[in-house]
């Protein structure tokens, strides 16, 4: 199922160029009171929501996909985990270009581990990216994103896919500079998630996902998850060996070579085979 959140927090199922409005399925979610859970309620009850959505589909109102405002398909992730340098050619590129590394030592992922991005940086495709610090380089990083489906810690790689709810297309926007990674990558709107959630029943093969990123139509990044240094199961094993993973946690799997700057007025197009495409407008904050 391709599940999107759109317009004023409506829930939709994407079918071709149409969105079927199944917002009523959200009624299966329990009402929470303070303190709120540290997981995303929709993802925690995804099976129930999808079952209800299937019941609603035959009579659901249909709207054109192009006419809706796409929000982040996961509204309230407890944490956003990200892999720093997880494609070999990007490691080489980052070490060679001082405009990327800024005298920070660029370690292999096995030594560097993972980092976190602020959840307040999360937006959907239609919200666009609002650049800050325009005197700095602000780079696009196209990434495949894993959405964690259930709670787990110390998850072995060979069972990791049992903990996955689905996949999304992601942009890990980055201001280059000498500061800590998480600081430079946590600016409001610097985490784009979309266009929708592709759930596991769609049967996408995470080991072979070709993807591309263009800026104003010019090809900048082209890669395939088969070239990940640390594949998705290994990333889940690593992440869960340090902290408990919860439903709705996002795992950005790393960007390939070809990262580069964007400026206000640019349009980023990211497409992952099987997961869809998102168009993201860049503006100044
Ligand atoms: Mn990244």
PDB file of C-alpha atoms and ligand atoms in Angstrom:
ATOM      1  CA  UNK A   1       0.000   0.000   0.000  1.00  0.00           C
ATOM      2  CA  UNK A   2       1.192   3.540  -0.776  1.00  0.00           C
ATOM      3  CA  UNK A   3       0.087   5.695   2.166  1.00  0.00           C
ATOM      4  CA  UNK A   4       0.342   9.451   2.097  1.00  0.00           C
ATOM      5  CA  UNK A   5      -0.464  12.254   4.512  1.00  0.00           C
ATOM      6  CA  UNK A   6      -1.795  15.238   2.630  1.00  0.00           C
ATOM      7  CA  UNK A   7      -3.405  18.669   2.855  1.00  0.00           C
ATOM      8  CA  UNK A   8      -4.762  19.235   6.367  1.00  0.00           C
ATOM      9  CA  UNK A   9      -3.434  15.964   7.883  1.00  0.00           C
ATOM     10  CA  UNK A  10      -5.599  13.740   5.701  1.00  0.00           C
ATOM     11  CA  UNK A  11      -4.661  10.115   5.057  1.00  0.00           C
ATOM     12  CA  UNK A  12      -4.570   8.861   1.487  1.00  0.00           C
ATOM     13  CA  UNK A  13      -3.860   5.758  -0.542  1.00  0.00           C
ATOM     14  CA  UNK A  14      -2.015   6.554  -3.764  1.00  0.00           C
ATOM     15  CA  UNK A  15      -3.326   4.716  -6.826  1.00  0.00           C
ATOM     16  CA  UNK A  16      -1.735   5.839 -10.082  1.00  0.00           C
ATOM     17  CA  UNK A  17      -2.230   9.592 -10.389  1.00  0.00           C
ATOM     18  CA  UNK A  18      -5.061   9.597  -7.834  1.00  0.00           C
ATOM     19  CA  UNK A  19      -5.205   9.792  -4.045  1.00  0.00           C
ATOM     20  CA  UNK A  20      -8.051   7.963  -2.321  1.00  0.00           C
ATOM     21  CA  UNK A  21      -9.041   9.738   0.856  1.00  0.00           C
ATOM     22  CA  UNK A  22      -9.152   7.199   3.706  1.00  0.00           C
ATOM     23  CA  UNK A  23      -8.806   9.680   6.572  1.00  0.00           C
ATOM     24  CA  UNK A  24     -11.571   7.847   8.425  1.00  0.00           C
ATOM     25  CA  UNK A  25      -9.124   4.956   8.987  1.00  0.00           C
ATOM     26  CA  UNK A  26      -7.307   7.132  11.531  1.00  0.00           C
ATOM     27  CA  UNK A  27     -10.288   6.561  13.854  1.00  0.00           C
ATOM     28  CA  UNK A  28      -8.788   3.150  14.736  1.00  0.00           C
ATOM     29  CA  UNK A  29      -5.921   4.912  16.535  1.00  0.00           C
ATOM     30  CA  UNK A  30      -6.189   5.101  20.318  1.00  0.00           C
ATOM     31  CA  UNK A  31      -6.521   8.532  21.875  1.00  0.00           C
ATOM     32  CA  UNK A  32      -3.352   9.413  23.737  1.00  0.00           C
ATOM     33  CA  UNK A  33      -2.998  11.601  26.780  1.00  0.00           C
ATOM     34  CA  UNK A  34       0.071  13.233  28.264  1.00  0.00           C
ATOM     35  CA  UNK A  35       2.787  12.001  28.386  1.00  0.00           C
ATOM     36  CA  UNK A  36       2.619  11.211  24.692  1.00  0.00           C
ATOM     37  CA  UNK A  37       4.319   8.060  23.376  1.00  0.00           C
ATOM     38  CA  UNK A  38       7.868   8.201  21.982  1.00  0.00           C
ATOM     39  CA  UNK A  39       6.741   6.341  18.860  1.00  0.00           C
ATOM     40  CA  UNK A  40       4.559   7.325  15.915  1.00  0.00           C
ATOM     41  CA  UNK A  41       0.976   6.172  16.628  1.00  0.00           C
ATOM     42  CA  UNK A  42       0.024   5.539  12.995  1.00  0.00           C
ATOM     43  CA  UNK A  43       3.047   3.345  12.319  1.00  0.00           C
ATOM     44  CA  UNK A  44       2.554   1.545  15.652  1.00  0.00           C
ATOM     45  CA  UNK A  45      -0.959   0.571  14.486  1.00  0.00           C
ATOM     46  CA  UNK A  46      -0.196   0.312  10.791  1.00  0.00           C
ATOM     47  CA  UNK A  47      -1.858  -3.097  10.276  1.00  0.00           C
ATOM     48  CA  UNK A  48      -5.146  -1.859  11.771  1.00  0.00           C
ATOM     49  CA  UNK A  49      -5.016   1.378   9.779  1.00  0.00           C
ATOM     50  CA  UNK A  50      -4.313  -0.486   6.524  1.00  0.00           C
ATOM     51  CA  UNK A  51      -7.121  -2.961   7.173  1.00  0.00           C
ATOM     52  CA  UNK A  52      -9.576  -0.117   7.747  1.00  0.00           C
ATOM     53  CA  UNK A  53      -8.224   1.744   4.707  1.00  0.00           C
ATOM     54  CA  UNK A  54      -8.859  -1.320   2.523  1.00  0.00           C
ATOM     55  CA  UNK A  55     -12.471  -1.392   3.709  1.00  0.00           C
ATOM     56  CA  UNK A  56     -12.865   2.307   2.904  1.00  0.00           C
ATOM     57  CA  UNK A  57     -11.171   2.215  -0.514  1.00  0.00           C
ATOM     58  CA  UNK A  58     -14.116   1.154  -2.726  1.00  0.00           C
ATOM     59  CA  UNK A  59     -16.169   4.179  -1.681  1.00  0.00           C
ATOM     60  CA  UNK A  60     -13.300   6.584  -0.937  1.00  0.00           C
ATOM     61  CA  UNK A  61     -13.330  10.034  -2.517  1.00  0.00           C
ATOM     62  CA  UNK A  62     -10.636  10.402  -5.160  1.00  0.00           C
ATOM     63  CA  UNK A  63      -8.504  13.490  -5.721  1.00  0.00           C
ATOM     64  CA  UNK A  64      -5.734  14.159  -8.206  1.00  0.00           C
ATOM     65  CA  UNK A  65      -2.268  13.436  -6.765  1.00  0.00           C
ATOM     66  CA  UNK A  66      -0.939  16.583  -8.427  1.00  0.00           C
ATOM     67  CA  UNK A  67      -3.471  18.755  -6.592  1.00  0.00           C
ATOM     68  CA  UNK A  68      -2.628  17.673  -3.034  1.00  0.00           C
ATOM     69  CA  UNK A  69      -0.040  19.032  -0.614  1.00  0.00           C
ATOM     70  CA  UNK A  70       2.150  16.100   0.416  1.00  0.00           C
ATOM     71  CA  UNK A  71       3.248  16.145   4.063  1.00  0.00           C
ATOM     72  CA  UNK A  72       5.822  13.835   5.663  1.00  0.00           C
ATOM     73  CA  UNK A  73       4.228  10.353   5.596  1.00  0.00           C
ATOM     74  CA  UNK A  74       5.419   9.744   9.154  1.00  0.00           C
ATOM     75  CA  UNK A  75       4.145  12.658  11.240  1.00  0.00           C
ATOM     76  CA  UNK A  76       5.772  12.045  14.601  1.00  0.00           C
ATOM     77  CA  UNK A  77       8.915   9.931  14.476  1.00  0.00           C
ATOM     78  CA  UNK A  78      10.587   9.460  17.851  1.00  0.00           C
ATOM     79  CA  UNK A  79      13.995   9.821  16.275  1.00  0.00           C
ATOM     80  CA  UNK A  80      15.642  10.304  12.929  1.00  0.00           C
ATOM     81  CA  UNK A  81      18.724   8.113  12.624  1.00  0.00           C
ATOM     82  CA  UNK A  82      21.119   8.638   9.735  1.00  0.00           C
ATOM     83  CA  UNK A  83      24.158   6.954   8.229  1.00  0.00           C
ATOM     84  CA  UNK A  84      26.993   9.408   7.597  1.00  0.00           C
ATOM     85  CA  UNK A  85      29.049   8.060   4.692  1.00  0.00           C
ATOM     86  CA  UNK A  86      27.658   4.812   3.377  1.00  0.00           C
ATOM     87  CA  UNK A  87      28.652   4.717  -0.297  1.00  0.00           C
ATOM     88  CA  UNK A  88      32.339   4.229  -1.106  1.00  0.00           C
ATOM     89  CA  UNK A  89      32.465   6.817  -3.897  1.00  0.00           C
ATOM     90  CA  UNK A  90      30.900   9.436  -1.596  1.00  0.00           C
ATOM     91  CA  UNK A  91      33.562   8.641   1.033  1.00  0.00           C
ATOM     92  CA  UNK A  92      36.275   9.314  -1.555  1.00  0.00           C
ATOM     93  CA  UNK A  93      34.505  12.497  -2.728  1.00  0.00           C
ATOM     94  CA  UNK A  94      34.080  13.768   0.844  1.00  0.00           C
ATOM     95  CA  UNK A  95      37.733  13.155   1.715  1.00  0.00           C
ATOM     96  CA  UNK A  96      39.019  14.888  -1.446  1.00  0.00           C
ATOM     97  CA  UNK A  97      36.832  18.017  -1.319  1.00  0.00           C
ATOM     98  CA  UNK A  98      37.562  20.463   1.507  1.00  0.00           C
ATOM     99  CA  UNK A  99      34.269  22.214   0.714  1.00  0.00           C
ATOM    100  CA  UNK A 100      32.608  19.023   1.962  1.00  0.00           C
ATOM    101  CA  UNK A 101      34.850  17.900   4.822  1.00  0.00           C
ATOM    102  CA  UNK A 102      35.908  21.328   6.236  1.00  0.00           C
ATOM    103  CA  UNK A 103      38.901  19.706   7.956  1.00  0.00           C
ATOM    104  CA  UNK A 104      36.613  17.267   9.770  1.00  0.00           C
ATOM    105  CA  UNK A 105      38.028  13.764   9.577  1.00  0.00           C
ATOM    106  CA  UNK A 106      35.731  11.654   7.372  1.00  0.00           C
ATOM    107  CA  UNK A 107      35.620   8.162   8.843  1.00  0.00           C
ATOM    108  CA  UNK A 108      34.208   4.975   7.365  1.00  0.00           C
ATOM    109  CA  UNK A 109      30.763   4.168   8.733  1.00  0.00           C
ATOM    110  CA  UNK A 110      32.153   1.205  10.679  1.00  0.00           C
ATOM    111  CA  UNK A 111      34.186   3.708  12.747  1.00  0.00           C
ATOM    112  CA  UNK A 112      31.876   6.724  12.617  1.00  0.00           C
ATOM    113  CA  UNK A 113      28.650   4.957  13.580  1.00  0.00           C
ATOM    114  CA  UNK A 114      25.326   6.725  13.072  1.00  0.00           C
ATOM    115  CA  UNK A 115      24.055  10.197  13.935  1.00  0.00           C
ATOM    116  CA  UNK A 116      20.699  11.795  14.775  1.00  0.00           C
ATOM    117  CA  UNK A 117      18.805  14.624  13.126  1.00  0.00           C
ATOM    118  CA  UNK A 118      16.311  16.769  15.049  1.00  0.00           C
ATOM    119  CA  UNK A 119      12.722  15.637  14.464  1.00  0.00           C
ATOM    120  CA  UNK A 120      11.763  19.329  14.135  1.00  0.00           C
ATOM    121  CA  UNK A 121      13.655  19.396  10.813  1.00  0.00           C
ATOM    122  CA  UNK A 122      11.133  17.034   9.176  1.00  0.00           C
ATOM    123  CA  UNK A 123       8.909  18.167   6.282  1.00  0.00           C
ATOM    124  CA  UNK A 124       7.050  16.578   3.380  1.00  0.00           C
ATOM    125  CA  UNK A 125       7.799  17.035  -0.312  1.00  0.00           C
ATOM    126  CA  UNK A 126       5.267  19.810  -0.908  1.00  0.00           C
ATOM    127  CA  UNK A 127       6.543  21.887   2.005  1.00  0.00           C
ATOM    128  CA  UNK A 128       9.895  22.431   0.326  1.00  0.00           C
ATOM    129  CA  UNK A 129      13.296  23.268   1.768  1.00  0.00           C
ATOM    130  CA  UNK A 130      13.930  26.709   3.286  1.00  0.00           C
ATOM    131  CA  UNK A 131      17.650  27.431   3.199  1.00  0.00           C
ATOM    132  CA  UNK A 132      19.406  29.170   6.077  1.00  0.00           C
ATOM    133  CA  UNK A 133      22.979  30.491   6.137  1.00  0.00           C
ATOM    134  CA  UNK A 134      22.976  31.416   2.466  1.00  0.00           C
ATOM    135  CA  UNK A 135      26.665  32.334   2.698  1.00  0.00           C
ATOM    136  CA  UNK A 136      27.409  28.617   3.159  1.00  0.00           C
ATOM    137  CA  UNK A 137      27.115  25.642   0.842  1.00  0.00           C
ATOM    138  CA  UNK A 138      23.762  23.901   1.335  1.00  0.00           C
ATOM    139  CA  UNK A 139      23.862  20.461  -0.254  1.00  0.00           C
ATOM    140  CA  UNK A 140      21.301  17.931  -1.358  1.00  0.00           C
ATOM    141  CA  UNK A 141      21.756  14.329  -0.224  1.00  0.00           C
ATOM    142  CA  UNK A 142      19.369  11.826  -1.837  1.00  0.00           C
ATOM    143  CA  UNK A 143      18.760   8.818   0.394  1.00  0.00           C
ATOM    144  CA  UNK A 144      16.565   5.759   0.725  1.00  0.00           C
ATOM    145  CA  UNK A 145      14.785   5.868   4.090  1.00  0.00           C
ATOM    146  CA  UNK A 146      13.664   2.912   6.199  1.00  0.00           C
ATOM    147  CA  UNK A 147      10.614   3.351   8.436  1.00  0.00           C
ATOM    148  CA  UNK A 148      10.851   1.146  11.526  1.00  0.00           C
ATOM    149  CA  UNK A 149       7.640  -0.786  12.172  1.00  0.00           C
ATOM    150  CA  UNK A 150       7.981  -2.237  15.644  1.00  0.00           C
ATOM    151  CA  UNK A 151       9.967  -1.848  18.823  1.00  0.00           C
ATOM    152  CA  UNK A 152      13.240  -3.689  19.037  1.00  0.00           C
ATOM    153  CA  UNK A 153      16.729  -3.614  20.460  1.00  0.00           C
ATOM    154  CA  UNK A 154      19.769  -5.714  19.624  1.00  0.00           C
ATOM    155  CA  UNK A 155      18.043  -6.811  16.421  1.00  0.00           C
ATOM    156  CA  UNK A 156      20.191  -9.266  14.442  1.00  0.00           C
ATOM    157  CA  UNK A 157      20.637  -8.419  10.759  1.00  0.00           C
ATOM    158  CA  UNK A 158      18.983 -11.646   9.641  1.00  0.00           C
ATOM    159  CA  UNK A 159      15.720 -10.654  11.363  1.00  0.00           C
ATOM    160  CA  UNK A 160      15.972  -6.911  10.672  1.00  0.00           C
ATOM    161  CA  UNK A 161      13.345  -6.810   7.919  1.00  0.00           C
ATOM    162  CA  UNK A 162      10.717  -8.062  10.409  1.00  0.00           C
ATOM    163  CA  UNK A 163      11.116  -4.640  12.062  1.00  0.00           C
ATOM    164  CA  UNK A 164      10.539  -2.597   8.906  1.00  0.00           C
ATOM    165  CA  UNK A 165       7.169  -0.958   8.160  1.00  0.00           C
ATOM    166  CA  UNK A 166       8.215   0.293   4.742  1.00  0.00           C
ATOM    167  CA  UNK A 167      10.368   2.715   2.792  1.00  0.00           C
ATOM    168  CA  UNK A 168      10.348   6.345   1.718  1.00  0.00           C
ATOM    169  CA  UNK A 169      12.400   8.670  -0.429  1.00  0.00           C
ATOM    170  CA  UNK A 170      14.476  11.116   1.622  1.00  0.00           C
ATOM    171  CA  UNK A 171      16.569  14.242   1.391  1.00  0.00           C
ATOM    172  CA  UNK A 172      19.182  14.767   4.098  1.00  0.00           C
ATOM    173  CA  UNK A 173      19.834  18.454   3.476  1.00  0.00           C
ATOM    174  CA  UNK A 174      23.161  19.628   4.816  1.00  0.00           C
ATOM    175  CA  UNK A 175      24.823  22.940   5.511  1.00  0.00           C
ATOM    176  CA  UNK A 176      28.566  22.442   5.015  1.00  0.00           C
ATOM    177  CA  UNK A 177      30.856  23.787   7.693  1.00  0.00           C
ATOM    178  CA  UNK A 178      33.031  22.874  10.654  1.00  0.00           C
ATOM    179  CA  UNK A 179      30.259  22.159  13.176  1.00  0.00           C
ATOM    180  CA  UNK A 180      28.938  18.795  14.313  1.00  0.00           C
ATOM    181  CA  UNK A 181      26.985  16.948  11.643  1.00  0.00           C
ATOM    182  CA  UNK A 182      23.714  16.788  13.552  1.00  0.00           C
ATOM    183  CA  UNK A 183      23.800  20.561  14.115  1.00  0.00           C
ATOM    184  CA  UNK A 184      24.271  21.351  10.411  1.00  0.00           C
ATOM    185  CA  UNK A 185      21.659  18.812   9.296  1.00  0.00           C
ATOM    186  CA  UNK A 186      18.897  19.708  11.774  1.00  0.00           C
ATOM    187  CA  UNK A 187      17.842  23.105  10.461  1.00  0.00           C
ATOM    188  CA  UNK A 188      14.051  23.412   9.998  1.00  0.00           C
ATOM    189  CA  UNK A 189      13.017  21.703   6.717  1.00  0.00           C
ATOM    190  CA  UNK A 190      16.422  20.014   6.230  1.00  0.00           C
ATOM    191  CA  UNK A 191      14.869  16.543   6.461  1.00  0.00           C
ATOM    192  CA  UNK A 192      12.468  15.840   3.609  1.00  0.00           C
ATOM    193  CA  UNK A 193      10.445  12.614   3.647  1.00  0.00           C
ATOM    194  CA  UNK A 194       8.131  11.488   0.913  1.00  0.00           C
ATOM    195  CA  UNK A 195       6.379  11.263  -1.329  1.00  0.00           C
ATOM    196  CA  UNK A 196       4.466   8.564   0.587  1.00  0.00           C
ATOM    197  CA  UNK A 197       5.150   5.430   2.640  1.00  0.00           C
ATOM    198  CA  UNK A 198       5.584   2.285   0.549  1.00  0.00           C
ATOM    199  CA  UNK A 199       4.646  -0.526   2.919  1.00  0.00           C
ATOM    200  CA  UNK A 200       6.369  -3.917   2.972  1.00  0.00           C
ATOM    201  CA  UNK A 201       3.485  -5.711   1.235  1.00  0.00           C
ATOM    202  CA  UNK A 202       4.464  -3.881  -1.974  1.00  0.00           C
ATOM    203  CA  UNK A 203       7.412  -6.284  -2.104  1.00  0.00           C
ATOM    204  CA  UNK A 204      10.181  -3.838  -3.001  1.00  0.00           C
ATOM    205  CA  UNK A 205      13.680  -5.328  -3.005  1.00  0.00           C
ATOM    206  CA  UNK A 206      15.742  -3.151  -0.657  1.00  0.00           C
ATOM    207  CA  UNK A 207      18.996  -4.622  -1.999  1.00  0.00           C
ATOM    208  CA  UNK A 208      18.396  -3.268  -5.517  1.00  0.00           C
ATOM    209  CA  UNK A 209      16.824   0.162  -5.526  1.00  0.00           C
ATOM    210  CA  UNK A 210      18.120   2.427  -8.281  1.00  0.00           C
ATOM    211  CA  UNK A 211      17.672   6.122  -7.553  1.00  0.00           C
ATOM    212  CA  UNK A 212      18.438   9.506  -9.060  1.00  0.00           C
ATOM    213  CA  UNK A 213      18.463  13.146  -7.995  1.00  0.00           C
ATOM    214  CA  UNK A 214      18.282  16.066 -10.390  1.00  0.00           C
ATOM    215  CA  UNK A 215      18.421  19.815  -9.744  1.00  0.00           C
ATOM    216  CA  UNK A 216      16.504  21.896 -12.300  1.00  0.00           C
ATOM    217  CA  UNK A 217      16.590  18.841 -14.553  1.00  0.00           C
ATOM    218  CA  UNK A 218      20.373  18.357 -14.327  1.00  0.00           C
ATOM    219  CA  UNK A 219      21.432  14.900 -13.116  1.00  0.00           C
ATOM    220  CA  UNK A 220      23.496  15.176  -9.907  1.00  0.00           C
ATOM    221  CA  UNK A 221      23.228  11.809  -8.122  1.00  0.00           C
ATOM    222  CA  UNK A 222      22.630   8.349  -9.518  1.00  0.00           C
ATOM    223  CA  UNK A 223      23.120   5.221  -7.450  1.00  0.00           C
ATOM    224  CA  UNK A 224      21.689   1.928  -6.293  1.00  0.00           C
ATOM    225  CA  UNK A 225      21.248   0.525  -2.793  1.00  0.00           C
ATOM    226  CA  UNK A 226      23.264  -2.497  -3.948  1.00  0.00           C
ATOM    227  CA  UNK A 227      26.318  -0.219  -3.516  1.00  0.00           C
ATOM    228  CA  UNK A 228      25.633   0.570   0.157  1.00  0.00           C
ATOM    229  CA  UNK A 229      28.747  -0.084   2.265  1.00  0.00           C
ATOM    230  CA  UNK A 230      26.505  -1.189   5.136  1.00  0.00           C
ATOM    231  CA  UNK A 231      23.192  -2.567   3.880  1.00  0.00           C
ATOM    232  CA  UNK A 232      19.817  -1.963   5.482  1.00  0.00           C
ATOM    233  CA  UNK A 233      19.784  -5.077   7.749  1.00  0.00           C
ATOM    234  CA  UNK A 234      23.283  -4.243   9.040  1.00  0.00           C
ATOM    235  CA  UNK A 235      22.265  -0.616   9.683  1.00  0.00           C
ATOM    236  CA  UNK A 236      19.273  -1.779  11.754  1.00  0.00           C
ATOM    237  CA  UNK A 237      21.516  -4.165  13.694  1.00  0.00           C
ATOM    238  CA  UNK A 238      24.005  -1.356  14.371  1.00  0.00           C
ATOM    239  CA  UNK A 239      21.380   1.233  15.350  1.00  0.00           C
ATOM    240  CA  UNK A 240      19.502  -1.144  17.650  1.00  0.00           C
ATOM    241  CA  UNK A 241      22.723  -2.214  19.357  1.00  0.00           C
ATOM    242  CA  UNK A 242      22.930   1.334  20.770  1.00  0.00           C
ATOM    243  CA  UNK A 243      19.291   2.361  21.246  1.00  0.00           C
ATOM    244  CA  UNK A 244      15.827   0.853  21.163  1.00  0.00           C
ATOM    245  CA  UNK A 245      14.103   1.389  17.848  1.00  0.00           C
ATOM    246  CA  UNK A 246      10.420   2.352  17.951  1.00  0.00           C
ATOM    247  CA  UNK A 247       7.612   2.320  15.387  1.00  0.00           C
ATOM    248  CA  UNK A 248       7.989   5.347  13.153  1.00  0.00           C
ATOM    249  CA  UNK A 249      11.695   5.861  13.765  1.00  0.00           C
ATOM    250  CA  UNK A 250      13.332   6.863  10.491  1.00  0.00           C
ATOM    251  CA  UNK A 251      16.625   5.497   9.250  1.00  0.00           C
ATOM    252  CA  UNK A 252      18.320   7.518   6.512  1.00  0.00           C
ATOM    253  CA  UNK A 253      20.661   5.040   4.846  1.00  0.00           C
ATOM    254  CA  UNK A 254      23.273   7.457   3.472  1.00  0.00           C
ATOM    255  CA  UNK A 255      23.896   9.363   0.262  1.00  0.00           C
ATOM    256  CA  UNK A 256      25.979   8.396  -2.760  1.00  0.00           C
ATOM    257  CA  UNK A 257      28.499  10.536  -4.636  1.00  0.00           C
ATOM    258  CA  UNK A 258      27.390  13.660  -6.467  1.00  0.00           C
ATOM    259  CA  UNK A 259      26.311  15.805  -3.508  1.00  0.00           C
ATOM    260  CA  UNK A 260      26.226  19.459  -4.450  1.00  0.00           C
ATOM    261  CA  UNK A 261      24.836  22.872  -3.571  1.00  0.00           C
ATOM    262  CA  UNK A 262      21.327  24.213  -4.117  1.00  0.00           C
ATOM    263  CA  UNK A 263      20.165  27.839  -3.961  1.00  0.00           C
ATOM    264  CA  UNK A 264      16.759  29.496  -3.561  1.00  0.00           C
ATOM    265  CA  UNK A 265      14.671  28.968  -6.690  1.00  0.00           C
ATOM    266  CA  UNK A 266      16.069  25.508  -7.429  1.00  0.00           C
ATOM    267  CA  UNK A 267      13.863  22.457  -7.842  1.00  0.00           C
ATOM    268  CA  UNK A 268      15.109  19.115  -6.573  1.00  0.00           C
ATOM    269  CA  UNK A 269      13.623  15.940  -8.045  1.00  0.00           C
ATOM    270  CA  UNK A 270      14.405  12.668  -6.270  1.00  0.00           C
ATOM    271  CA  UNK A 271      13.170   9.361  -7.567  1.00  0.00           C
ATOM    272  CA  UNK A 272      13.679   5.879  -6.145  1.00  0.00           C
ATOM    273  CA  UNK A 273      12.483   2.933  -8.246  1.00  0.00           C
ATOM    274  CA  UNK A 274       9.510   1.370  -6.459  1.00  0.00           C
ATOM    275  CA  UNK A 275       9.136   4.210  -3.961  1.00  0.00           C
ATOM    276  CA  UNK A 276       8.026   7.073  -6.194  1.00  0.00           C
ATOM    277  CA  UNK A 277       9.353  10.512  -6.949  1.00  0.00           C
ATOM    278  CA  UNK A 278       9.183  13.806  -5.126  1.00  0.00           C
ATOM    279  CA  UNK A 279       9.635  17.360  -6.343  1.00  0.00           C
ATOM    280  CA  UNK A 280      11.014  19.688  -3.727  1.00  0.00           C
ATOM    281  CA  UNK A 281      11.195  23.457  -4.136  1.00  0.00           C
ATOM    282  CA  UNK A 282      14.094  25.337  -2.548  1.00  0.00           C
ATOM    283  CA  UNK A 283      13.575  28.823  -1.081  1.00  0.00           C
ATOM    284  CA  UNK A 284      15.265  31.109   1.424  1.00  0.00           C
ATOM    285  CA  UNK A 285      14.088  30.995   5.041  1.00  0.00           C
TER     286      UNK A 285
HETATM  287 MN1  LIG B   1      23.243  11.926   4.556  1.00  0.00          MN
END
